[in-house]
GROMACS .gro file of C-alpha atoms in nm:
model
  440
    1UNK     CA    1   3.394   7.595   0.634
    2UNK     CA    2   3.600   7.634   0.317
    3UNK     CA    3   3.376   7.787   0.002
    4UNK     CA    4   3.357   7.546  -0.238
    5UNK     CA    5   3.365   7.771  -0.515
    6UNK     CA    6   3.712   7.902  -0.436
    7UNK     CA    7   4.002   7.869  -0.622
    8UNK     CA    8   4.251   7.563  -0.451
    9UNK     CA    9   4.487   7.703  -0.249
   10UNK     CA   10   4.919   7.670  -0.363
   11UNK     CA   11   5.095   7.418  -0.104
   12UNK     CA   12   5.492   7.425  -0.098
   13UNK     CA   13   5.750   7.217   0.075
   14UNK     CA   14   5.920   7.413   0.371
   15UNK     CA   15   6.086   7.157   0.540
   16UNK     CA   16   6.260   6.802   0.456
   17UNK     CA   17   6.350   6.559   0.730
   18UNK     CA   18   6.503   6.207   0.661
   19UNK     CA   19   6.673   5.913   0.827
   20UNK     CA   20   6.845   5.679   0.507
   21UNK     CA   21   7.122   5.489   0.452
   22UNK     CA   22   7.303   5.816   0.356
   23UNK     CA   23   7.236   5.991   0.681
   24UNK     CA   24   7.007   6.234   0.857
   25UNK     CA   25   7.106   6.519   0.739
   26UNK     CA   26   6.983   6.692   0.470
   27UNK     CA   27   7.351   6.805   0.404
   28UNK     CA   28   7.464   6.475   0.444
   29UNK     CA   29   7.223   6.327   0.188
   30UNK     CA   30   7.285   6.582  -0.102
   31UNK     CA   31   7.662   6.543  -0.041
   32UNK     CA   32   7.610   6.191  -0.133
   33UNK     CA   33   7.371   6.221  -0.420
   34UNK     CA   34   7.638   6.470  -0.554
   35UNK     CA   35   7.928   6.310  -0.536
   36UNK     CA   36   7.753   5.949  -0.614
   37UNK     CA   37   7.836   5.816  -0.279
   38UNK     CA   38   7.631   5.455  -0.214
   39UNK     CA   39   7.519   5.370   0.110
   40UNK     CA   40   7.460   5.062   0.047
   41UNK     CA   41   7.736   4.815   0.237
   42UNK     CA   42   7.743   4.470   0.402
   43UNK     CA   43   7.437   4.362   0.572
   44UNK     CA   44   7.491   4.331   0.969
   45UNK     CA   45   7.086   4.367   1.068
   46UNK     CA   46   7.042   3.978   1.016
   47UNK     CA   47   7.273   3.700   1.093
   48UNK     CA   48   7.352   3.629   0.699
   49UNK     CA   49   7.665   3.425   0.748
   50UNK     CA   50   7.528   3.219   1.051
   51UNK     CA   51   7.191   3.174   0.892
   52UNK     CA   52   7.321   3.138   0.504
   53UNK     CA   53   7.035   3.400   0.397
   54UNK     CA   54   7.014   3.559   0.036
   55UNK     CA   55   7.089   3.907   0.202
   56UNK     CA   56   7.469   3.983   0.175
   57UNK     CA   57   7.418   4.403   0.163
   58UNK     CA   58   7.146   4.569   0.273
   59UNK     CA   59   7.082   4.981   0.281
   60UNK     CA   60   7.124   5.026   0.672
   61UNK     CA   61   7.045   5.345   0.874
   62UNK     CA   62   7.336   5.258   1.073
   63UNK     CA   63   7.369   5.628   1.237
   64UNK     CA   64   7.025   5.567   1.352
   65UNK     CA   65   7.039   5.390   1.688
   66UNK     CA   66   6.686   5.558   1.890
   67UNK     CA   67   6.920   5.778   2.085
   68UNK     CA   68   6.749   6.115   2.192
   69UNK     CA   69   7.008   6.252   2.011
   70UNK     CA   70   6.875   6.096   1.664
   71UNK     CA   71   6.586   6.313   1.705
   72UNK     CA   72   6.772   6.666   1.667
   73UNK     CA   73   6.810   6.970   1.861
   74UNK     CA   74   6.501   6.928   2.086
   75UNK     CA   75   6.376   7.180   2.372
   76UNK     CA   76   6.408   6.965   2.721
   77UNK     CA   77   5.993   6.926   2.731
   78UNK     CA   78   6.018   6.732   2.416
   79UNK     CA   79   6.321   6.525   2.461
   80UNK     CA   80   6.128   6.368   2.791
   81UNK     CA   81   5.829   6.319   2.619
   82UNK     CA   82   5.985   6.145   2.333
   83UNK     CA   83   6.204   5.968   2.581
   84UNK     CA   84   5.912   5.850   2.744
   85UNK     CA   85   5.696   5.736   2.459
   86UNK     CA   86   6.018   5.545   2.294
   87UNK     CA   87   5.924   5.252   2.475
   88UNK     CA   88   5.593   5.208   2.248
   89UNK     CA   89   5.771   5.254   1.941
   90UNK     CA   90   5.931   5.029   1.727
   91UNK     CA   91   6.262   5.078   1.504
   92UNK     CA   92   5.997   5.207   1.183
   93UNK     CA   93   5.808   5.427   1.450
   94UNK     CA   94   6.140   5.605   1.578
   95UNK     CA   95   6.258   5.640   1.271
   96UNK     CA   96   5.923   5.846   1.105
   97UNK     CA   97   5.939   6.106   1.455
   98UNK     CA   98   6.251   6.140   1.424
   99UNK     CA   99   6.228   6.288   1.033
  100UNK     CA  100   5.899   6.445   1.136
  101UNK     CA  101   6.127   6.641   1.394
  102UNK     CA  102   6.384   6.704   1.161
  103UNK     CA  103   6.151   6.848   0.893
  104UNK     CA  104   5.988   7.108   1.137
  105UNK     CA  105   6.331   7.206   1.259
  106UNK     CA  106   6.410   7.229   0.848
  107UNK     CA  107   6.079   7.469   0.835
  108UNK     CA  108   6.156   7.664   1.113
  109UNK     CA  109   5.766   7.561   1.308
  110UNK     CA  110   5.840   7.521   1.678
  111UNK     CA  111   5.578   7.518   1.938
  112UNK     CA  112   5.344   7.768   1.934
  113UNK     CA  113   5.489   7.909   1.642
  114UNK     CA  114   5.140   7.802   1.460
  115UNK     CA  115   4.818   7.723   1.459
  116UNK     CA  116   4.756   7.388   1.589
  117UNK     CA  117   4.401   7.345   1.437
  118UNK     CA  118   4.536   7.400   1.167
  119UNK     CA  119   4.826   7.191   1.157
  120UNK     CA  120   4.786   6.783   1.061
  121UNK     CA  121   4.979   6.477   0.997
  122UNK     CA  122   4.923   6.186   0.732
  123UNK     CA  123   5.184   5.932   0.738
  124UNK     CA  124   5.239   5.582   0.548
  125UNK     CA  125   5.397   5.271   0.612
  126UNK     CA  126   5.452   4.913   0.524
  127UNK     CA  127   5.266   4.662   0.765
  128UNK     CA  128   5.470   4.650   1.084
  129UNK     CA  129   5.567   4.334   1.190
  130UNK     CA  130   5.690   4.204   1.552
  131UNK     CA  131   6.061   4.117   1.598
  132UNK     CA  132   6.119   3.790   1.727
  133UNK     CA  133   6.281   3.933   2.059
  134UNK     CA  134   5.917   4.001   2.171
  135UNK     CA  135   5.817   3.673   2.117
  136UNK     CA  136   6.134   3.469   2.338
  137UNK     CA  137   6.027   3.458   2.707
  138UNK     CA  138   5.685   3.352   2.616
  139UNK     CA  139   5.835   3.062   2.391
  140UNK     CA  140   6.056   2.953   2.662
  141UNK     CA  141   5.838   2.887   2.889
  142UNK     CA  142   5.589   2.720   2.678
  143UNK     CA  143   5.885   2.469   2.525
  144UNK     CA  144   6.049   2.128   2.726
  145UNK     CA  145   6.308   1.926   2.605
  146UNK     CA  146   6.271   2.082   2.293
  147UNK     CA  147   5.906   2.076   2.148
  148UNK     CA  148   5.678   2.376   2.193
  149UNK     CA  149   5.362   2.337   2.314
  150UNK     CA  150   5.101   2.516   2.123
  151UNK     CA  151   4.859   2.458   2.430
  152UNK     CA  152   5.028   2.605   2.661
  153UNK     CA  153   5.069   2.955   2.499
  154UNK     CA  154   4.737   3.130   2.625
  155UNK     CA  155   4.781   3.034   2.958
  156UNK     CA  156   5.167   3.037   3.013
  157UNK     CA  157   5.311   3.227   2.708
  158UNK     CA  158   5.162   3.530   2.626
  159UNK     CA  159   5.190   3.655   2.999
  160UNK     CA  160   5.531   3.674   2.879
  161UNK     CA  161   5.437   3.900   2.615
  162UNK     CA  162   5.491   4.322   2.787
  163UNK     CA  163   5.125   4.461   2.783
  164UNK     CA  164   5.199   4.741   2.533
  165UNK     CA  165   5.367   4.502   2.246
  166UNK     CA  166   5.100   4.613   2.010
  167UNK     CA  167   5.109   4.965   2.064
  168UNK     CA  168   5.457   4.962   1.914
  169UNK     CA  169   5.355   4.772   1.573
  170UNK     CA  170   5.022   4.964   1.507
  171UNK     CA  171   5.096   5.159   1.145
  172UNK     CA  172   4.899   5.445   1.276
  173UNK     CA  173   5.141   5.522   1.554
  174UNK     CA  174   5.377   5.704   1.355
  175UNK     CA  175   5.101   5.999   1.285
  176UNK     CA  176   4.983   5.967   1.639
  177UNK     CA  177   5.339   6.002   1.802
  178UNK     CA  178   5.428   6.291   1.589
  179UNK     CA  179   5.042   6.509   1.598
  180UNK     CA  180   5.082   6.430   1.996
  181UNK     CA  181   5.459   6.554   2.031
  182UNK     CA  182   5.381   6.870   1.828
  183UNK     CA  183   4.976   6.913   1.947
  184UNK     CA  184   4.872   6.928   1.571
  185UNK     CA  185   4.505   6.891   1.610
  186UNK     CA  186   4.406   6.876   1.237
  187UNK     CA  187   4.366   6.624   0.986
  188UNK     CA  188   4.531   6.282   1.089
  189UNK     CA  189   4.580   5.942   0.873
  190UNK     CA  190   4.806   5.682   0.834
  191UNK     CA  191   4.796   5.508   0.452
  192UNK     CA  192   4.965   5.145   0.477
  193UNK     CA  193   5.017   5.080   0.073
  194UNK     CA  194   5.331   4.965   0.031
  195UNK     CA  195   5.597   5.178  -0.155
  196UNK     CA  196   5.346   5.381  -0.280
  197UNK     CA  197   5.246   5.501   0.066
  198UNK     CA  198   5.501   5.824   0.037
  199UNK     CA  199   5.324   5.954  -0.289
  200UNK     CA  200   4.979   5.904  -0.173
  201UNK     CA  201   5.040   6.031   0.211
  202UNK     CA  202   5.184   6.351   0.037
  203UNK     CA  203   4.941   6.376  -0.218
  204UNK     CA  204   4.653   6.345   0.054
  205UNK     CA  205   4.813   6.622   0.206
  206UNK     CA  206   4.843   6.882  -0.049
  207UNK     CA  207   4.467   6.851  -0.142
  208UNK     CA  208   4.408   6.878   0.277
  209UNK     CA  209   4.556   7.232   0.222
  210UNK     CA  210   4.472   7.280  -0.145
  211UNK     CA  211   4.087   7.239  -0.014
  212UNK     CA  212   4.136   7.468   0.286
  213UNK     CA  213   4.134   7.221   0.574
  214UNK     CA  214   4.469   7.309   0.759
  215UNK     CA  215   4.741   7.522   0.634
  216UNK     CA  216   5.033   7.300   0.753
  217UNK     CA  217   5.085   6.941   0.697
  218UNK     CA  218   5.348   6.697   0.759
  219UNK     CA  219   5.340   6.442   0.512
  220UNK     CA  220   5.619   6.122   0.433
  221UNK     CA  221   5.651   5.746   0.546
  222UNK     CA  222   5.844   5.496   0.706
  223UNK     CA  223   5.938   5.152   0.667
  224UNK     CA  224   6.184   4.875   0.590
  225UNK     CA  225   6.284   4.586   0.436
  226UNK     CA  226   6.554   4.399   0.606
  227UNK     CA  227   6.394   4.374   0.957
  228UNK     CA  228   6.366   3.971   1.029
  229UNK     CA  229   6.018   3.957   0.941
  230UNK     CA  230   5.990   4.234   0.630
  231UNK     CA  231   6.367   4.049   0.479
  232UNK     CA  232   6.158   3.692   0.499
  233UNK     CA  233   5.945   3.823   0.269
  234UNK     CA  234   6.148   3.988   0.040
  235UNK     CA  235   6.382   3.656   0.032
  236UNK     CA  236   6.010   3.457  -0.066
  237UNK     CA  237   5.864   3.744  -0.274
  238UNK     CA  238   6.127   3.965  -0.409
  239UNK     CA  239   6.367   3.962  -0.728
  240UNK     CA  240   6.709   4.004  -0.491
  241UNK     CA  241   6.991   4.170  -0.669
  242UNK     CA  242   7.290   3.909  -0.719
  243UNK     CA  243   7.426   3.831  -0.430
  244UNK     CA  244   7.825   3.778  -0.561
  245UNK     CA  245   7.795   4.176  -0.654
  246UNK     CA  246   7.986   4.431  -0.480
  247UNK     CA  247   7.722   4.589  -0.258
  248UNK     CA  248   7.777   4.979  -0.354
  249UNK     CA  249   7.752   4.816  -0.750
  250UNK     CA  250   7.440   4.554  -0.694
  251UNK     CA  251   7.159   4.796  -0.792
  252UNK     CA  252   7.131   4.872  -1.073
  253UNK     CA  253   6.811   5.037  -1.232
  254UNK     CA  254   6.757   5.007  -1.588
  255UNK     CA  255   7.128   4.889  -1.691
  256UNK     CA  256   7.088   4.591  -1.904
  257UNK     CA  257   7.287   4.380  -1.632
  258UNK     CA  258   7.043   4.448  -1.324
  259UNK     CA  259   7.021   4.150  -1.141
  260UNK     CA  260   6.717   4.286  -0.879
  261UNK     CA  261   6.619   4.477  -0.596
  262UNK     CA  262   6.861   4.565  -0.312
  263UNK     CA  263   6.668   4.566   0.053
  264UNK     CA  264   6.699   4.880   0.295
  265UNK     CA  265   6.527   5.064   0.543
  266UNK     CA  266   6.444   5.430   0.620
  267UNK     CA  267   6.239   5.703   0.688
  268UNK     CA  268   6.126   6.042   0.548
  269UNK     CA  269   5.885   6.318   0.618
  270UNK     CA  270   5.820   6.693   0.442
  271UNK     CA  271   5.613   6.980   0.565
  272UNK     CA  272   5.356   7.103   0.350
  273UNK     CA  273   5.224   7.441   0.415
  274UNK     CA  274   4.981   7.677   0.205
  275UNK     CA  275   5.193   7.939  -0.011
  276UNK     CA  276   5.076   8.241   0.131
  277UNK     CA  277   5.118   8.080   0.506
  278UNK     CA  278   5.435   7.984   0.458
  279UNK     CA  279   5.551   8.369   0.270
  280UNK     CA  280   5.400   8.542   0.577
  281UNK     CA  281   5.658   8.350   0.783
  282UNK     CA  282   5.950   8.377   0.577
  283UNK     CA  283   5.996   8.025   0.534
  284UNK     CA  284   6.219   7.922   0.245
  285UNK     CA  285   6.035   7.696   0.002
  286UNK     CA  286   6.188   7.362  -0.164
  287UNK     CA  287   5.959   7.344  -0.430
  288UNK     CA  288   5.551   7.331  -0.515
  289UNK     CA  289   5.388   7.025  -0.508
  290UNK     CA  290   5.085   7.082  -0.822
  291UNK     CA  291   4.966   6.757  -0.889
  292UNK     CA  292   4.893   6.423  -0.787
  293UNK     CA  293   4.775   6.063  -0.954
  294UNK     CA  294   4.711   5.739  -0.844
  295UNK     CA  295   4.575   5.445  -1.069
  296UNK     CA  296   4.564   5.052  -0.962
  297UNK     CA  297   4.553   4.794  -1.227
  298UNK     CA  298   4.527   4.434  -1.157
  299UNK     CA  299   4.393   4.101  -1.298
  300UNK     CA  300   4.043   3.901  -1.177
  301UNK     CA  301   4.379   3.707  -0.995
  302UNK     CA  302   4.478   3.994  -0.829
  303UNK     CA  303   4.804   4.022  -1.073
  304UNK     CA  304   4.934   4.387  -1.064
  305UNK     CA  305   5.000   4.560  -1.412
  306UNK     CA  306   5.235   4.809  -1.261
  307UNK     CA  307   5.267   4.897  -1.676
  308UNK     CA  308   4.910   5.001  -1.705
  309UNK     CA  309   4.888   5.137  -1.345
  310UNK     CA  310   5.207   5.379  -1.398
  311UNK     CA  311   5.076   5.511  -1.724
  312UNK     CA  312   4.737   5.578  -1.571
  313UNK     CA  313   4.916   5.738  -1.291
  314UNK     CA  314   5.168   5.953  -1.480
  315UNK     CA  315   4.849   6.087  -1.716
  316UNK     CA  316   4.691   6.198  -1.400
  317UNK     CA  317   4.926   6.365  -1.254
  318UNK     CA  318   5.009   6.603  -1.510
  319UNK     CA  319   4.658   6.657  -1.588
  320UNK     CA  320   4.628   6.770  -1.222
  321UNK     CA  321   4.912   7.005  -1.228
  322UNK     CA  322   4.852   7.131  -1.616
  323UNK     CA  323   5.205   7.056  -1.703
  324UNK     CA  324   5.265   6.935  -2.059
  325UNK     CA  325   5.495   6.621  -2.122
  326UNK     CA  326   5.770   6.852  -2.272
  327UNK     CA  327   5.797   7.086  -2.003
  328UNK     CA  328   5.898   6.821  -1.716
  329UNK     CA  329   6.251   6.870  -1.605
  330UNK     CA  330   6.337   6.545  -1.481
  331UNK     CA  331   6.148   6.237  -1.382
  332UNK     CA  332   6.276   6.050  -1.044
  333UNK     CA  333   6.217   5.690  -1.092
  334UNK     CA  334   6.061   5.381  -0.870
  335UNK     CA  335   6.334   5.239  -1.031
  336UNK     CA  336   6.358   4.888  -0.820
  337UNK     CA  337   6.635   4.727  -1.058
  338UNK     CA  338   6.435   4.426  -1.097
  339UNK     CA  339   6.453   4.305  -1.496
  340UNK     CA  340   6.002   4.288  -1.533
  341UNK     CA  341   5.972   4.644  -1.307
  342UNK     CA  342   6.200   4.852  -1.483
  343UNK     CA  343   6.113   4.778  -1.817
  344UNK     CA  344   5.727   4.820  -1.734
  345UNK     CA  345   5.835   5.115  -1.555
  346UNK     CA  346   6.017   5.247  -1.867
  347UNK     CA  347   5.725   5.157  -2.125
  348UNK     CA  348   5.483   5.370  -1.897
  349UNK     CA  349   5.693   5.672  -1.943
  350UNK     CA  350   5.724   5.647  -2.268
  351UNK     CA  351   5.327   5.592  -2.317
  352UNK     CA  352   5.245   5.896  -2.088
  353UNK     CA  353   5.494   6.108  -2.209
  354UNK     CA  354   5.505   6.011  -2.572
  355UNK     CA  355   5.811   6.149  -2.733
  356UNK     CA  356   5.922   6.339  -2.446
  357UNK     CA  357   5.957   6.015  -2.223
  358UNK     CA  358   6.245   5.921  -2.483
  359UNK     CA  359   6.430   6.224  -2.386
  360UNK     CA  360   6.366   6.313  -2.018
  361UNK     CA  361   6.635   6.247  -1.776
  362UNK     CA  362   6.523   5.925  -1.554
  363UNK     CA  363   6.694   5.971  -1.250
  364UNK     CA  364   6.687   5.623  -0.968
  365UNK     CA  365   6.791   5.712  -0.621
  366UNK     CA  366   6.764   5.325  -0.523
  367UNK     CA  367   7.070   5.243  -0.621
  368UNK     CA  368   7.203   5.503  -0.347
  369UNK     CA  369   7.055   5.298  -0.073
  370UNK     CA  370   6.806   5.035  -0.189
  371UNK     CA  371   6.467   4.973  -0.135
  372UNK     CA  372   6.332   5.135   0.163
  373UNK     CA  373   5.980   4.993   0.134
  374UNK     CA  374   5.707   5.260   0.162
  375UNK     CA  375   5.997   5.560   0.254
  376UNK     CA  376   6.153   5.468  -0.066
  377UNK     CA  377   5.879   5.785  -0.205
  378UNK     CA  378   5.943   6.052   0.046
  379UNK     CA  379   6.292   6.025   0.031
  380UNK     CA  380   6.352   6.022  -0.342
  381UNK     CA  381   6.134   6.309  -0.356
  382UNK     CA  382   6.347   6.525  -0.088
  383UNK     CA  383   6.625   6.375  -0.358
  384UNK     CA  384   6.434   6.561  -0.624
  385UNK     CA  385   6.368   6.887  -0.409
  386UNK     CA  386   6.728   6.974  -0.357
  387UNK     CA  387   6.843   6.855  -0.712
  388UNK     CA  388   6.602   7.170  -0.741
  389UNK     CA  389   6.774   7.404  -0.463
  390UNK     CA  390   7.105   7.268  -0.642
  391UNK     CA  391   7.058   7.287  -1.014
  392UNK     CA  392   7.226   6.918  -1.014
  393UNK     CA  393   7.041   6.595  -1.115
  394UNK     CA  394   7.206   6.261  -0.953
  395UNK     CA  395   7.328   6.050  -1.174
  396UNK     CA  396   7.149   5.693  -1.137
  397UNK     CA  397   7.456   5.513  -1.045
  398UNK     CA  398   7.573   5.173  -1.192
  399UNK     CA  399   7.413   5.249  -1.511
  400UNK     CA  400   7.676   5.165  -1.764
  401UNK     CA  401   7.474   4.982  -2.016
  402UNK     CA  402   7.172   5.068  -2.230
  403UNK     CA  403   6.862   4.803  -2.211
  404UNK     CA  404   6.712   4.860  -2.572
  405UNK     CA  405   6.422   4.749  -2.402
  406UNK     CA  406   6.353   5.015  -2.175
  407UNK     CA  407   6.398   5.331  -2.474
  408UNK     CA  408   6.441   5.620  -2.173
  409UNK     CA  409   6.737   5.799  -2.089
  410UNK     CA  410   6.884   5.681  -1.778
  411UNK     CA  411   7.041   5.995  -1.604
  412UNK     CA  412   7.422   6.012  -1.626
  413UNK     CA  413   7.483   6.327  -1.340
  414UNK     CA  414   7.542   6.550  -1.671
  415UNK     CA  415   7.143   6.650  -1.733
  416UNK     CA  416   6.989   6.937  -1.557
  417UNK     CA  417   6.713   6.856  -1.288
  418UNK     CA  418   6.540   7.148  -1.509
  419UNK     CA  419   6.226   7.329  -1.311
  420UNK     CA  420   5.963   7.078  -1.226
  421UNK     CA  421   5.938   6.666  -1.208
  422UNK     CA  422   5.733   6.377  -1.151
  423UNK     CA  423   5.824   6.092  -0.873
  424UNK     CA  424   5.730   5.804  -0.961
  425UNK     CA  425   5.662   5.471  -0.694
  426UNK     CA  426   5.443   5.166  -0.762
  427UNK     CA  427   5.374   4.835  -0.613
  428UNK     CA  428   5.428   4.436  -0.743
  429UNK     CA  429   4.994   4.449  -0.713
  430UNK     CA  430   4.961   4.695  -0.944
  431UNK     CA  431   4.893   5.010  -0.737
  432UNK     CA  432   5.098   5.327  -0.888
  433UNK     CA  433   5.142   5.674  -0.736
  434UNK     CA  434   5.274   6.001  -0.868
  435UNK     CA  435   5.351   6.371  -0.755
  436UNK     CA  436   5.425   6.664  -0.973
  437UNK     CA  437   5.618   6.939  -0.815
  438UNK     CA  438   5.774   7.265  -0.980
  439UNK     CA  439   6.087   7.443  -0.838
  440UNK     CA  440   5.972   7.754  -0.558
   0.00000   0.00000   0.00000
């Protein structure tokens, strides 16, 4: 048992893995947050033309297909078993093992390379929803001359249905997949809370290590917005950028012209490992995550004051880490580009920060590739992490003019990413999440 008296253990990121609309590789990903590269393009996941849905462009993995070789350079023992188990997952599922397995290549942690009791996994994710292809046979059979029969689906439908279809839509199959793949027999969760699932997965981590319960952690999300189900939503419940934009221009966070929200998908994981564990391995270190806060808001109607929540959230954080307002380097956004979000996002910084949230460079990495639902987090934050390695902050891209209303400065790819930051991610019900991490 840990001794509760002793001081909390220092927990660094070792390893980054990530499947986005700019790629899956890390490389790949900084070349485009560099250069100011969008990867957001024409939507071809749903049948927008045919259909005459409010989803033009979209942030698409498109390199990301389930192929074995999506996964990385595997040994042969794991490329069968993730073979094998590829039939219970679905797209989000793939998508979270294959960034978990890119982050522990990252780290350098290959089998038996550590202790597995001491290794863990906590992993978020939107709520997973079916694709109608599952559901086809069954409604076949149960429809004549046109009508469906609700009656008939017990009995002659859902025999239709393959016996594993839930396996492959339960959110805690991501953790599973990736703690049974690698045999990490520590601390396991799965978070489902929206986009703020990537904060709060790594922030449960680093106080899993920071306490003394494992020593190595991996810790991110996965999910999506533009998958038939998750883009129905979005259409009924979402502020949708304009769709006559140009899609690489259509988000555009904090500009006085944003329009809304662009939809995407993705995936991201990093591996969090106790200072002095990671040192005696030589691992190189990204950066040290030192505080976390989380702070929900909302109405006796359930109405989410992502204002309050965000301000809460920010205070938190830095109280955790003991990092005074003036002495953050660079904030990285939630930055949705709806007109409501980013101006409550913007008056939170400013409360939290006071004069300091004035001048600190806000940096969106949305409007690279959208929003990837509760990824969008993990992989801003790897954003932030090699703006560290890199001494280059991404501009926020499509920001050409000023909204007096917001009062922050909107980074322009000139600013420094400086030595520490906050990510910031929060939810339409009022449920706001932030990290604080300092360079390594």
């Amino acid at each position: 048992m840990s001794d509760p008296t002793a001081q909390p253990r220092r927990v660094v990121v070792t390893g980054i893995g990530v499947v986005c609309p700019l790629g899956s590789r890390v490389d790949d990903v900084w070349s485009a947050l560099s250069s100011g590269t969008s990867g957001i393009t024409n939507c071809d996941t749903l049948p927008v033309e045919s259909a005459g849905l409010p989803m033009k462009f979209a942030g698409e993995c498109r390199q990301f297909t389930g192929d074995i070789s999506n996964f990385g350079e595997l040994e042969k023992d794991k490329q069968k078993s993730i073979r094998k188990a590829l039939k219970v997952m679905c797209r989000e599922t793939q998508m979270a093992v294959a960034a978990a397995e890119l982050a522990l290549a990252d780290a350098g942690i290959t089998a038996g390379s550590i202790d597995p009791e001491r290794a863990g996994v906590v992993l978020g994710s939107d709520y997973m929803l079916t694709v109608p292809e599952d559901y086809v046979d069954g409604i076949r059979k149960c429809t004549e001359e046109g009508q469906f029969d609700y009656t008939d689906w017990g009995t002659e439908g859902l025999d239709q249905m393959t016996p594993l279809w839930m396996l492959k839509y339960l959110p805690n199959m991501p953790a599973s997949h990736i703690a049974i793949l690698n045999d990490f027999r520590g601390p396991n969760n799965s978070l489902t809370m929206r986009e703020t699932s990537s904060n709060m997965a790594v922030g449960e981590a680093f106080t899993t290590i920071s306490r003394g319960h494992a020593d190595v952690m991996v810790a991110g999300a996965t999910g999506t917005r533009i998958l038939p189900m998750q883009a129905i939503h979005a259409m009924q419940s979402g502020e949708l950028a304009d769709q006559s934009c140009e899609p690489s221009a259509a988000c555009r966070p904090f500009d006085k012209n944003r329009t809304g929200m662009v939809a995407g998908e993705g995936a991201g994981t990093v591996v969090l490992e106790e200072y002095e564990h990671a040192k005696a391995r030589g691992a190189k270190i990204y950066g040290e995550v030192v505080g976390v806060g989380s702070s929900l808001v909302a109405d006796r109607q359930l109405r989410g004051d992502t204002e309050k929540a965000l301000a809460n959230a920010i205070a938190a954080a830095l109280r955790d880490a003991k990092l005074a307002p003036e002495n953050v380097g660079h904030i990285n956004a939630h930055g949705l580009g709806t007109k409501s979000g980013d101006q409550h996002e913007a008056a939170a910084i400013r409360t939290a920060l006071g004069d300091a949230g004035k001048t600190v460079p806000v940096t969106s990495l949305k409007s690279y590739f959208g929003n990837l639902g509760a990824a969008s987090g993990v992989v801003e934050l790897a954003g932030s992490l090699l703006a560290l390695k890199n001494g280059q902050l991404p501009k926020t891209l499509n920001y050409e003019t000023p909204d007096p209303e917001c009062g922050i400065t909107v980074a322009t790819g000139e600013q420094s990413p400086g030595k520490s930051f906050l990510k910031l991610s929060v939810t339409p019900q009022g449920q706001a999440s932030v990290l604080a991490v300092v360079a390594g």
